[in-house]
Coordinates of N, CA and C in Angstrom, one line a residue:
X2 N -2.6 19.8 6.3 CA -2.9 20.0 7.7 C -2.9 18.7 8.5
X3 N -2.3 18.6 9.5 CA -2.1 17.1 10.2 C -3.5 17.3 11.1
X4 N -4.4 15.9 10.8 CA -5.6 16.0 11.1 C -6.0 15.0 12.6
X5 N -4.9 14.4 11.9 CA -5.3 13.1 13.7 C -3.6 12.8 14.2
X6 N -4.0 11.9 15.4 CA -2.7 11.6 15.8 C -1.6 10.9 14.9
X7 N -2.2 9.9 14.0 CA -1.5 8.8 13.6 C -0.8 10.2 12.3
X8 N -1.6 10.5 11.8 CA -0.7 11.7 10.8 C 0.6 12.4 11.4
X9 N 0.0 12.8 12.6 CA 1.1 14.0 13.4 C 2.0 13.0 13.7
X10 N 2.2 11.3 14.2 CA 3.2 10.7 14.5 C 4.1 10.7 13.0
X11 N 3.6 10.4 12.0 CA 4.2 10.2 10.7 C 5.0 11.2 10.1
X12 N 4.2 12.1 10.4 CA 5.4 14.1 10.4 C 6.1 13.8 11.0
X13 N 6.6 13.3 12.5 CA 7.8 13.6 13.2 C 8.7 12.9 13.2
X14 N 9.5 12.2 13.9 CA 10.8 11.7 13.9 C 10.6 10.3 13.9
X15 N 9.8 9.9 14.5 CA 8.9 8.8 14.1 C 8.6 7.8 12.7
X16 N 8.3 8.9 12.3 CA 7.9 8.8 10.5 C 9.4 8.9 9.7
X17 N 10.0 9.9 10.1 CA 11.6 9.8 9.2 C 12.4 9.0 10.0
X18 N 12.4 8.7 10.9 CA 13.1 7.1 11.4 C 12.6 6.3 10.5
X19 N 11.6 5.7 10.6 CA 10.9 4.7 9.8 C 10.9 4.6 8.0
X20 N 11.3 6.4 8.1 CA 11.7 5.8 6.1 C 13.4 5.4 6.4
X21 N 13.8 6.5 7.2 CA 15.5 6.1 7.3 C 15.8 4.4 7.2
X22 N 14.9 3.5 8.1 CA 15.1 2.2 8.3 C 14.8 1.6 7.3
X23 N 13.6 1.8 6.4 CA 13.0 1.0 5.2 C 12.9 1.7 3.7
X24 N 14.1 2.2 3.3 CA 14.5 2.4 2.4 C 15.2 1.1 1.7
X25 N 14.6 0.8 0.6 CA 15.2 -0.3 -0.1 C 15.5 -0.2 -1.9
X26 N 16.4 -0.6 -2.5 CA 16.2 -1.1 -3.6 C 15.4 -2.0 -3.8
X27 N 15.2 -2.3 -5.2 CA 14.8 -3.9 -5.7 C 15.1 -4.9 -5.2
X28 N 16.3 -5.2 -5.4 CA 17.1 -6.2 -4.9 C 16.9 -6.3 -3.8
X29 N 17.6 -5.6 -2.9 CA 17.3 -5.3 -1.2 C 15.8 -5.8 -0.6
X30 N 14.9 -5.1 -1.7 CA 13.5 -5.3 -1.0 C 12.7 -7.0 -1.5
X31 N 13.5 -7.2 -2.2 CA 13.2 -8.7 -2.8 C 13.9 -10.0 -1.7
X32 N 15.0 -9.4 -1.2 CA 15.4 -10.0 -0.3 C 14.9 -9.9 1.1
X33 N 14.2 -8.8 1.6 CA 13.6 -8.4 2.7 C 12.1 -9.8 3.0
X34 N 11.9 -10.1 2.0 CA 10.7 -10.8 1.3 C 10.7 -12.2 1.6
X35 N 12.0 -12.6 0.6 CA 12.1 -14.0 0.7 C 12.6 -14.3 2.1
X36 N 13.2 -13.6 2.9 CA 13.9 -13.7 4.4 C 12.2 -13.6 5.6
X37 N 11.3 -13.2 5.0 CA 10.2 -13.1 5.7 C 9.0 -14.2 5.3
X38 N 9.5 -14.4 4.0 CA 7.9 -15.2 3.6 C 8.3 -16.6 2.6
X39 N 9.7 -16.4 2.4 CA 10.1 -17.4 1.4 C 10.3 -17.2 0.0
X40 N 9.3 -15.8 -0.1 CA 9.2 -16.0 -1.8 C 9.7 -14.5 -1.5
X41 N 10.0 -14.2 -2.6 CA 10.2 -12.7 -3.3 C 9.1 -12.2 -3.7
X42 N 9.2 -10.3 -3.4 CA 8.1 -9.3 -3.7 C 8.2 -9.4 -5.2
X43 N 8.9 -9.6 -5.6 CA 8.5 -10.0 -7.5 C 7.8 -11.0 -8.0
X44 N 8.1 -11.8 -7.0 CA 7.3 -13.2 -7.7 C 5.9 -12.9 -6.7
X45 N 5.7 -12.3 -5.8 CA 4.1 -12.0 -5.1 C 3.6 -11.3 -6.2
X46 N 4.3 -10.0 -6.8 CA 3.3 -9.4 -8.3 C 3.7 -10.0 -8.9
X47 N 4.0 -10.9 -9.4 CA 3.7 -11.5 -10.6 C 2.6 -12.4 -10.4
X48 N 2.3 -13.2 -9.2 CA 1.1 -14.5 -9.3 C -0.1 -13.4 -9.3
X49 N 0.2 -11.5 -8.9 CA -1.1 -11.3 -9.1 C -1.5 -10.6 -10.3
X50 N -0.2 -10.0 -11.0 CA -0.4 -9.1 -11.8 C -0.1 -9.4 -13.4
X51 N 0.3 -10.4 -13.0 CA 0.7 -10.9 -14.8 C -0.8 -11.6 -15.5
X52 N -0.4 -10.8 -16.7 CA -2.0 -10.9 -17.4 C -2.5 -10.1 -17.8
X53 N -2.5 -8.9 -16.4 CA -3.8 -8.0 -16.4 C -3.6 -6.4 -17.5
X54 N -2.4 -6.5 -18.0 CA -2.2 -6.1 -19.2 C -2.0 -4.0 -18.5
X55 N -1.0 -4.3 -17.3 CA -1.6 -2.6 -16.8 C 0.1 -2.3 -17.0
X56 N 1.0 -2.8 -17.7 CA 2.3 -2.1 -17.8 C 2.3 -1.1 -18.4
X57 N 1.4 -0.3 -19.4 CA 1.4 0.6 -20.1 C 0.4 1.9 -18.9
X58 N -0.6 1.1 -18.5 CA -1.7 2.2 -17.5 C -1.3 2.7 -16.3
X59 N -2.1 3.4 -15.9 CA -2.4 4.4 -14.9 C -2.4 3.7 -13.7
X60 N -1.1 3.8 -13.0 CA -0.9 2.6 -11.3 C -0.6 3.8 -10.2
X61 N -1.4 4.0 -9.1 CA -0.7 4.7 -8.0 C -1.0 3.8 -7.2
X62 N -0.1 4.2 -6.1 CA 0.2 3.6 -4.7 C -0.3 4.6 -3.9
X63 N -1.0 4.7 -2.9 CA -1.5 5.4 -1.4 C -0.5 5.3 -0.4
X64 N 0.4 6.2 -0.4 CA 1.4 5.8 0.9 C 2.8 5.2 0.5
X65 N 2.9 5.8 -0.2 CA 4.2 5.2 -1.4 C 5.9 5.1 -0.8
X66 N 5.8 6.1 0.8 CA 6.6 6.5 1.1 C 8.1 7.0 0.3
X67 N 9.1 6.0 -0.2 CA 10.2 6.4 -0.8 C 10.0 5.7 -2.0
X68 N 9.5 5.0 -2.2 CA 8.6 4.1 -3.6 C 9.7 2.9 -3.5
X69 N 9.5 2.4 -2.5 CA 10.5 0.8 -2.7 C 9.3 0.1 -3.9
X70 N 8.2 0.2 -3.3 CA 7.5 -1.0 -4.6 C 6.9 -0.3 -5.9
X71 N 6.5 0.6 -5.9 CA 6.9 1.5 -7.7 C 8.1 1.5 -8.0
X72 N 9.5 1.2 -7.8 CA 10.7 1.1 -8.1 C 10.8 -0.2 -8.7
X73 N 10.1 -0.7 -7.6 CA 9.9 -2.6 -8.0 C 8.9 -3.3 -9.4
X74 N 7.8 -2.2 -9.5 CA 6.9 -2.0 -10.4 C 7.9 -1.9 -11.7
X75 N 8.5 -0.8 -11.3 CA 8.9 -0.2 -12.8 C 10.3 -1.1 -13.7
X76 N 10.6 -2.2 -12.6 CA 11.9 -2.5 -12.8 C 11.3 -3.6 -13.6
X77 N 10.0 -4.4 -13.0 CA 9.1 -5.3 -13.5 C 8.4 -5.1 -14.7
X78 N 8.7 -3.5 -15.2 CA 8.0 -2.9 -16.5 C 7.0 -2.3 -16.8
X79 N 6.2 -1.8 -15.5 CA 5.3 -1.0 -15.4 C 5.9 0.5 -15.5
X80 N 5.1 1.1 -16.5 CA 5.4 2.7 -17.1 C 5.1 3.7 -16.7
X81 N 3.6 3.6 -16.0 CA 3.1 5.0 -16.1 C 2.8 5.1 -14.3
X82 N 3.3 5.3 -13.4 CA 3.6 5.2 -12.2 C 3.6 6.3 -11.0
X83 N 2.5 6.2 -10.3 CA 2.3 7.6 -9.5 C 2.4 6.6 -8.0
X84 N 2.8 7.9 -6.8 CA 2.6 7.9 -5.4 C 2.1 8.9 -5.0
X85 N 1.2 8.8 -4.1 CA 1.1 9.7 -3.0 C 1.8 9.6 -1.5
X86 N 2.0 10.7 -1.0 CA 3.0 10.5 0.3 C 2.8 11.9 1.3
X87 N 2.4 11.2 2.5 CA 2.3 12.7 3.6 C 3.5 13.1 4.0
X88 N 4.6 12.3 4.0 CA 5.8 13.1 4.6 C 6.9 12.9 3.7
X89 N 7.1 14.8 3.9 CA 7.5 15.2 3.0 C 9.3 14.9 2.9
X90 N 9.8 14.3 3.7 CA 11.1 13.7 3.9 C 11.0 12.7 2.9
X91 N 9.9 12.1 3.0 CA 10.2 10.4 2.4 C 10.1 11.1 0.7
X92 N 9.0 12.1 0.2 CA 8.8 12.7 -0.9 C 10.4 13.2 -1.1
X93 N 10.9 13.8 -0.3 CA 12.5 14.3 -1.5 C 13.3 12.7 -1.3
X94 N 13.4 12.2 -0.4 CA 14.1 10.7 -0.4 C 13.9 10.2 -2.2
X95 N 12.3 9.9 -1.9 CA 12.0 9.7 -3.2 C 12.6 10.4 -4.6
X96 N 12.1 11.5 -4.7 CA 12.7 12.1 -5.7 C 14.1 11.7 -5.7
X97 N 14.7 11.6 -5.0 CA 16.3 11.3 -5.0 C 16.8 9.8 -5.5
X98 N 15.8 9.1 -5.5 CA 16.1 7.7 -5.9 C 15.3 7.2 -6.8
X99 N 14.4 7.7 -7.4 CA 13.4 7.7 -8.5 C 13.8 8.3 -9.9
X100 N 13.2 7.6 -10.7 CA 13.4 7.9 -11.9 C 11.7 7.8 -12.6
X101 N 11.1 9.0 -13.7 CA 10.2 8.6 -14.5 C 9.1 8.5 -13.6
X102 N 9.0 8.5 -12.4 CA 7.6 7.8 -11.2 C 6.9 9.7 -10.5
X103 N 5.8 9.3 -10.7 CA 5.1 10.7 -10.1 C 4.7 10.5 -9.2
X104 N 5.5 11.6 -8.0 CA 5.5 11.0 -6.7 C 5.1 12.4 -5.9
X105 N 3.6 12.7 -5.3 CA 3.3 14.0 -4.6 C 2.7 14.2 -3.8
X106 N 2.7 15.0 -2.6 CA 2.4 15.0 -1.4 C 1.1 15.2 -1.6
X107 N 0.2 13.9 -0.6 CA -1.2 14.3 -0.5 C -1.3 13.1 0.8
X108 N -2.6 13.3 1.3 CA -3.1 12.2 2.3 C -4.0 11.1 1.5
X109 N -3.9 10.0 2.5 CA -4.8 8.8 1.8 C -6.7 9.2 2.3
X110 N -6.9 10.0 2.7 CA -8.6 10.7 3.0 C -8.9 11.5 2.0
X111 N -7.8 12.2 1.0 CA -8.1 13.3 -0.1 C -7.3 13.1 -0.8
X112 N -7.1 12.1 -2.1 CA -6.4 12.2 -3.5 C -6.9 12.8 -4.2
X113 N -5.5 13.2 -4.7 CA -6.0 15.1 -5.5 C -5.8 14.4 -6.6
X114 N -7.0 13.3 -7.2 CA -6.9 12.7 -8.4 C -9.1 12.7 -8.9
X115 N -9.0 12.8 -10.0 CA -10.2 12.4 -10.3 C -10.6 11.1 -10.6
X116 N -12.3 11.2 -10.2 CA -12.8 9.8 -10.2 C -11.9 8.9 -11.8
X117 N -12.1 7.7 -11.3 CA -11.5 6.7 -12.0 C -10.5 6.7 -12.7
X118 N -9.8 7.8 -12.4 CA -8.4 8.0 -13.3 C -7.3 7.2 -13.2
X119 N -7.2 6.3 -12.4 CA -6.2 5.3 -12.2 C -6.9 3.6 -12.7
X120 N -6.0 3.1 -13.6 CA -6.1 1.9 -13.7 C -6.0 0.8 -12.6
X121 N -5.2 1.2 -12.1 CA -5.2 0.3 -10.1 C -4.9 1.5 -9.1
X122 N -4.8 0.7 -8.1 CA -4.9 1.8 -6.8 C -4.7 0.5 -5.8
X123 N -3.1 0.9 -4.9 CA -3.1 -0.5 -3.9 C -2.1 0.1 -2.7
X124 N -2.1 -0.2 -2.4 CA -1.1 -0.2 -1.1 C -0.6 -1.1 -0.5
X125 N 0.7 -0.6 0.3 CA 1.6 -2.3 0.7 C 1.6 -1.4 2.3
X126 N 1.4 -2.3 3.2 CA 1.5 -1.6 4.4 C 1.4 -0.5 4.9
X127 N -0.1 0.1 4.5 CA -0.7 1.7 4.7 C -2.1 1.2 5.3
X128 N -3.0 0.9 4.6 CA -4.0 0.5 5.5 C -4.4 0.0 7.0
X129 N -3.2 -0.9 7.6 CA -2.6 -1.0 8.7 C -2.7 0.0 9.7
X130 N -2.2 1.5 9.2 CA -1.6 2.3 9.7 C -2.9 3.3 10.1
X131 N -3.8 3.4 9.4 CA -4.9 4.1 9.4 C -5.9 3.4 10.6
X132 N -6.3 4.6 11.6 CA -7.2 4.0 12.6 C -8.4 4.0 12.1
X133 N -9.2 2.7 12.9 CA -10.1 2.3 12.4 C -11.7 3.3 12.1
X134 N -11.6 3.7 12.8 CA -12.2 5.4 13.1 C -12.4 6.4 11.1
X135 N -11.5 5.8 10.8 CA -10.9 7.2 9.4 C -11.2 5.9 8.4
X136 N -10.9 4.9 8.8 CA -10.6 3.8 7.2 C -11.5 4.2 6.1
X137 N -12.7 4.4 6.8 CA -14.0 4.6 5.6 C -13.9 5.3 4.8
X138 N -13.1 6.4 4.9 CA -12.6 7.6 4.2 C -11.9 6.9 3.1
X139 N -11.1 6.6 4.0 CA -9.4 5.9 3.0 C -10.2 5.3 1.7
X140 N -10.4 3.9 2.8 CA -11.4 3.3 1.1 C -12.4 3.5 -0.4
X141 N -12.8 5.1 0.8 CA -13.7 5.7 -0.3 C -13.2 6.1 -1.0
X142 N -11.8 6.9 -1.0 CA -11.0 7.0 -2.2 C -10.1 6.5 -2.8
X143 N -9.9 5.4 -2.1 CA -9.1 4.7 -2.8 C -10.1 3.6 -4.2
X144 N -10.9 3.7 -3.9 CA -12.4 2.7 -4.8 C -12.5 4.2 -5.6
X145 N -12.4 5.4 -5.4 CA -13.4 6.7 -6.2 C -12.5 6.7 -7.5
X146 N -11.0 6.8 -7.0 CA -9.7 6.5 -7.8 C -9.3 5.4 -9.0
X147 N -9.9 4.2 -9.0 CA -9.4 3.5 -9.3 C -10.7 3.1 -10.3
X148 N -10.4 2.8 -11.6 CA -11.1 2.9 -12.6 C -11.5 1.3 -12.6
X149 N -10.5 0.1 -12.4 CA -10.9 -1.3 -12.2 C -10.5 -2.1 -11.2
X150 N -8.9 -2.0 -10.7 CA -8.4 -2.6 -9.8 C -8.2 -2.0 -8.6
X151 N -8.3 -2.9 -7.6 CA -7.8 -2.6 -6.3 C -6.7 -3.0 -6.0
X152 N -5.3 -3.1 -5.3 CA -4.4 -4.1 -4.8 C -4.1 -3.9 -3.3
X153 N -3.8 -5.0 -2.7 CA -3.3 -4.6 -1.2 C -2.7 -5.5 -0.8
X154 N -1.7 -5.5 -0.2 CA -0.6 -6.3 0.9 C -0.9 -5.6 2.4
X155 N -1.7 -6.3 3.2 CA -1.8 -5.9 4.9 C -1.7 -6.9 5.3
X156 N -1.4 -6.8 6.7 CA -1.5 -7.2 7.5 C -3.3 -8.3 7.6
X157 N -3.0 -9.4 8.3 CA -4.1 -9.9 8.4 C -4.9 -10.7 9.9
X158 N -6.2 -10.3 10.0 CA -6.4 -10.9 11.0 C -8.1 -11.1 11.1
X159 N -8.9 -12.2 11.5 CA -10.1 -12.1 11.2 C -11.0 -10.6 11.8
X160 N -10.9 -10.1 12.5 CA -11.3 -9.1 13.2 C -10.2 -8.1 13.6
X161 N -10.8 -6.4 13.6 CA -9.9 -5.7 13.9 C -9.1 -5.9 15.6
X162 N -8.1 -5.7 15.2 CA -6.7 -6.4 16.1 C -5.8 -5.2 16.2
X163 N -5.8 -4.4 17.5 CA -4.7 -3.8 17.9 C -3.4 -4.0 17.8
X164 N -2.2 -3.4 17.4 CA -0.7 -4.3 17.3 C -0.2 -3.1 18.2
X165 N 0.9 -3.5 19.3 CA 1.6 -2.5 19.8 C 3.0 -2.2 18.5
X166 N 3.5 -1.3 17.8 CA 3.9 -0.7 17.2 C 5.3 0.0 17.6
X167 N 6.2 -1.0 18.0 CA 7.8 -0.1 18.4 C 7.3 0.3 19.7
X168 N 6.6 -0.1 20.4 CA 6.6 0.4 21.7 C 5.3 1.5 22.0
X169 N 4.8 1.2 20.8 CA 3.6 2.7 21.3 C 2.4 2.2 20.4
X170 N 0.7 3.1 20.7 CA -0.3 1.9 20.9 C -1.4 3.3 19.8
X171 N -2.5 2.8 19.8 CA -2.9 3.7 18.2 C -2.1 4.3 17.4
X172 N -1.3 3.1 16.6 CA -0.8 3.2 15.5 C -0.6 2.3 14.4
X173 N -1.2 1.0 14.3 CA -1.1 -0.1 13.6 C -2.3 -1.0 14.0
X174 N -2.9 -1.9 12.9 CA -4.2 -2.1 13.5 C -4.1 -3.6 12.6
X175 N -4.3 -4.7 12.3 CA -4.8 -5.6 11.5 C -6.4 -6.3 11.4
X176 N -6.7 -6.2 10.0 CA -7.8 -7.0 10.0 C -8.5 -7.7 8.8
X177 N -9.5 -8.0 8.3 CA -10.0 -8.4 7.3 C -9.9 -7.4 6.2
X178 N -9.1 -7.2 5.5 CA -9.0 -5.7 4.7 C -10.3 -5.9 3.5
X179 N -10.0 -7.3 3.0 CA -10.8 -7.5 1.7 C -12.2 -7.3 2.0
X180 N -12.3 -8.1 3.1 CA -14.0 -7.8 3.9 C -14.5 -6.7 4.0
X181 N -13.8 -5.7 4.5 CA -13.9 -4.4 4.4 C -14.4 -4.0 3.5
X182 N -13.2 -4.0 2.3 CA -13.8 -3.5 0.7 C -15.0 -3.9 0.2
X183 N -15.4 -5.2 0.4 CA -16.2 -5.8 -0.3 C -17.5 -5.5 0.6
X184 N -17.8 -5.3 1.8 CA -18.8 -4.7 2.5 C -19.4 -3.7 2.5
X185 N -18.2 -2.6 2.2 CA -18.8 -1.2 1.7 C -19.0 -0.9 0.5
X186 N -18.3 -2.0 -0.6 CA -18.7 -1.6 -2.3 C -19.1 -3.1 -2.6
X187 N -20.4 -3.1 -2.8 CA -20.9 -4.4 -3.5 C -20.5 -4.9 -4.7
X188 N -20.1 -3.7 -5.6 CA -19.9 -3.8 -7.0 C -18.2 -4.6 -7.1
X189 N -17.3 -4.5 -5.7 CA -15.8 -5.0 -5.9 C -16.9 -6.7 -6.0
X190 N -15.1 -7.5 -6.9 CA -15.5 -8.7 -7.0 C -14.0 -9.5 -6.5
X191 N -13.9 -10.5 -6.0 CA -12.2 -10.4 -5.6 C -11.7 -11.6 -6.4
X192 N -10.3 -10.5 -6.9 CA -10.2 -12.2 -8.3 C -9.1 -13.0 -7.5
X193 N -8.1 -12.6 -6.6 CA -7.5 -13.5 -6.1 C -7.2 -13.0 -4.6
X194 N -6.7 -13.9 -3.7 CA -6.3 -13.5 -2.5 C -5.3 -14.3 -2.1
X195 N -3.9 -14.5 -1.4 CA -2.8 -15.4 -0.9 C -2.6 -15.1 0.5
X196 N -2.5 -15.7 1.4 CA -2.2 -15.3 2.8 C -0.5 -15.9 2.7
X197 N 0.4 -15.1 3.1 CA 1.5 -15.3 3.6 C 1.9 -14.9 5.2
X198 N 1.9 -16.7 5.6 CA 2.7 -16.4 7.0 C 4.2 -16.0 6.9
X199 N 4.6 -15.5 8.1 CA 5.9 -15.1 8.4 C 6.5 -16.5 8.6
X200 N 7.7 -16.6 8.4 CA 8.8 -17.8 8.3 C 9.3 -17.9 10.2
X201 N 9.2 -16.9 10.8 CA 9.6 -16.3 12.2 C 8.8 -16.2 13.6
X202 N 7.6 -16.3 12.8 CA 6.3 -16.1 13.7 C 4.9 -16.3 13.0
X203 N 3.9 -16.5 14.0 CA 2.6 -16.8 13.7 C 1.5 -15.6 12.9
X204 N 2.1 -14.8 12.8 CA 1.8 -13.7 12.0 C 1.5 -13.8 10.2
X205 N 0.1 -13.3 10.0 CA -0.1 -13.9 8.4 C -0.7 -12.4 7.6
X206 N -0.2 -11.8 6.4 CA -0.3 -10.7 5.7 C -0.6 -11.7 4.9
X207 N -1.9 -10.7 3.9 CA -2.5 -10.8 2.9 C -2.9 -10.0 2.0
X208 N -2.6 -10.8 0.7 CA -2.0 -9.9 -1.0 C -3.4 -10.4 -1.4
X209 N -4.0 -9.3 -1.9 CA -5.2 -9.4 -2.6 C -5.4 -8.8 -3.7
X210 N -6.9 -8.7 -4.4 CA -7.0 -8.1 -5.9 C -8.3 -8.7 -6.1
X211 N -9.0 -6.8 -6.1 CA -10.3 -6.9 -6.2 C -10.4 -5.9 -7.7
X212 N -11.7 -6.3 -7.7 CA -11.8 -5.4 -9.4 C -13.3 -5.1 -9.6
X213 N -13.3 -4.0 -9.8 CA -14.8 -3.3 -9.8 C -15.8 -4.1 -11.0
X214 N -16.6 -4.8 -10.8 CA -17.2 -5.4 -12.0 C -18.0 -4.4 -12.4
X215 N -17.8 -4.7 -14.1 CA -18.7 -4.0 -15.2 C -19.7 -4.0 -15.0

């Protein structure tokens, strides 16, 4: 059921423009990367994820859309590989370019997953997307979900920051994401964080990795 505006934009033509435009391979999306930040989306999970020994575990994505980065995940060797996705375009896109990755329609306010059944839980440009109003929700499951790790790539900014969005206004938001997490769950601990500016502009997104301490 489409509950707010930012969902009902994402159902419409809006939302399937937006997978039509950002549909990537590996390659493709590794190059989208280094043309934006210098480095490659491979070499970003690798300075976070190498080590932590999750290529065999339990990884979903919140907002997976067509799975450019579970594609990227799995090409990197990670096995056991889930998304969630509200529109349902980007879900058969998906299916159509996926291989082995469990990818099913649900919202980021209600994962139809039980407590701690995922080894991580992250998102790459979804958080963003959620108004500030709903986040609390978001987070709550995305922390209910995730047995140790958190991951996230957003947008960054010290305080929540309105962005106009393709020409239209409550739909993109930047702010302290980590702050966030770590304000409403005492028990996250943050093992690393990297701010990447844009190569083009004064704009800085930040790759994080928080982990529920024992």
């Amino acid at each position: 059921m489409v509950s707010n505006f930012q969902e009902s934009t994402w159902l419409g033509q809006f939302g399937k423009d937006y997978t039509d435009r950002c549909t990537f391979d590996p390659d493709q999306l590794n190059n989208l990367y280094i043309r934006e930040f210098g480095i490659s989306r491979f070499d970003m999970n690798s300075r976070f994820l190498s080590g932590l020994g999750l290529e065999d575990k339990r990884i979903l994505e919140v907002g997976c859309n067509v799975g450019n980065q579970l594609r990227l995940l799995q090409k990197m060797g990670y096995k056991n590989l889930y998304g969630i996705e509200l529109q349902e375009y980007a879900i058969q896109k998906a299916k159509s370019l996926t291989s082995g990755i469990n990818i099913i329609k649900a919202t980021a306010d209600d994962i139809p997953f039980k407590d701690n059944y995922f080894d991580m839980v992250f998102t790459s440009g979804v958080l963003i997307h959620i108004a500030p109003d709903n986040i609390d929700m978001v987070l709550d499951e995305i922390y209910r979900c995730s047995k140790e790790f958190i991951w996230g790539f957003e947008y960054y900014a010290d305080e929540y920051t309105e962005v106009n969005y393709r020409g239209n206004s409550d739909l993109l938001w930047k702010t302290n994401f980590v702050k966030l997490y770590m304000d409403r769950f005492p028990d996250l601990e943050l093992i690393k964080e990297e701010k990447y500016k844009y190569l083009y502009n004064d704009n800085v997104d930040s790759m994080f990795l928080l982990r529920k301490k024992k």
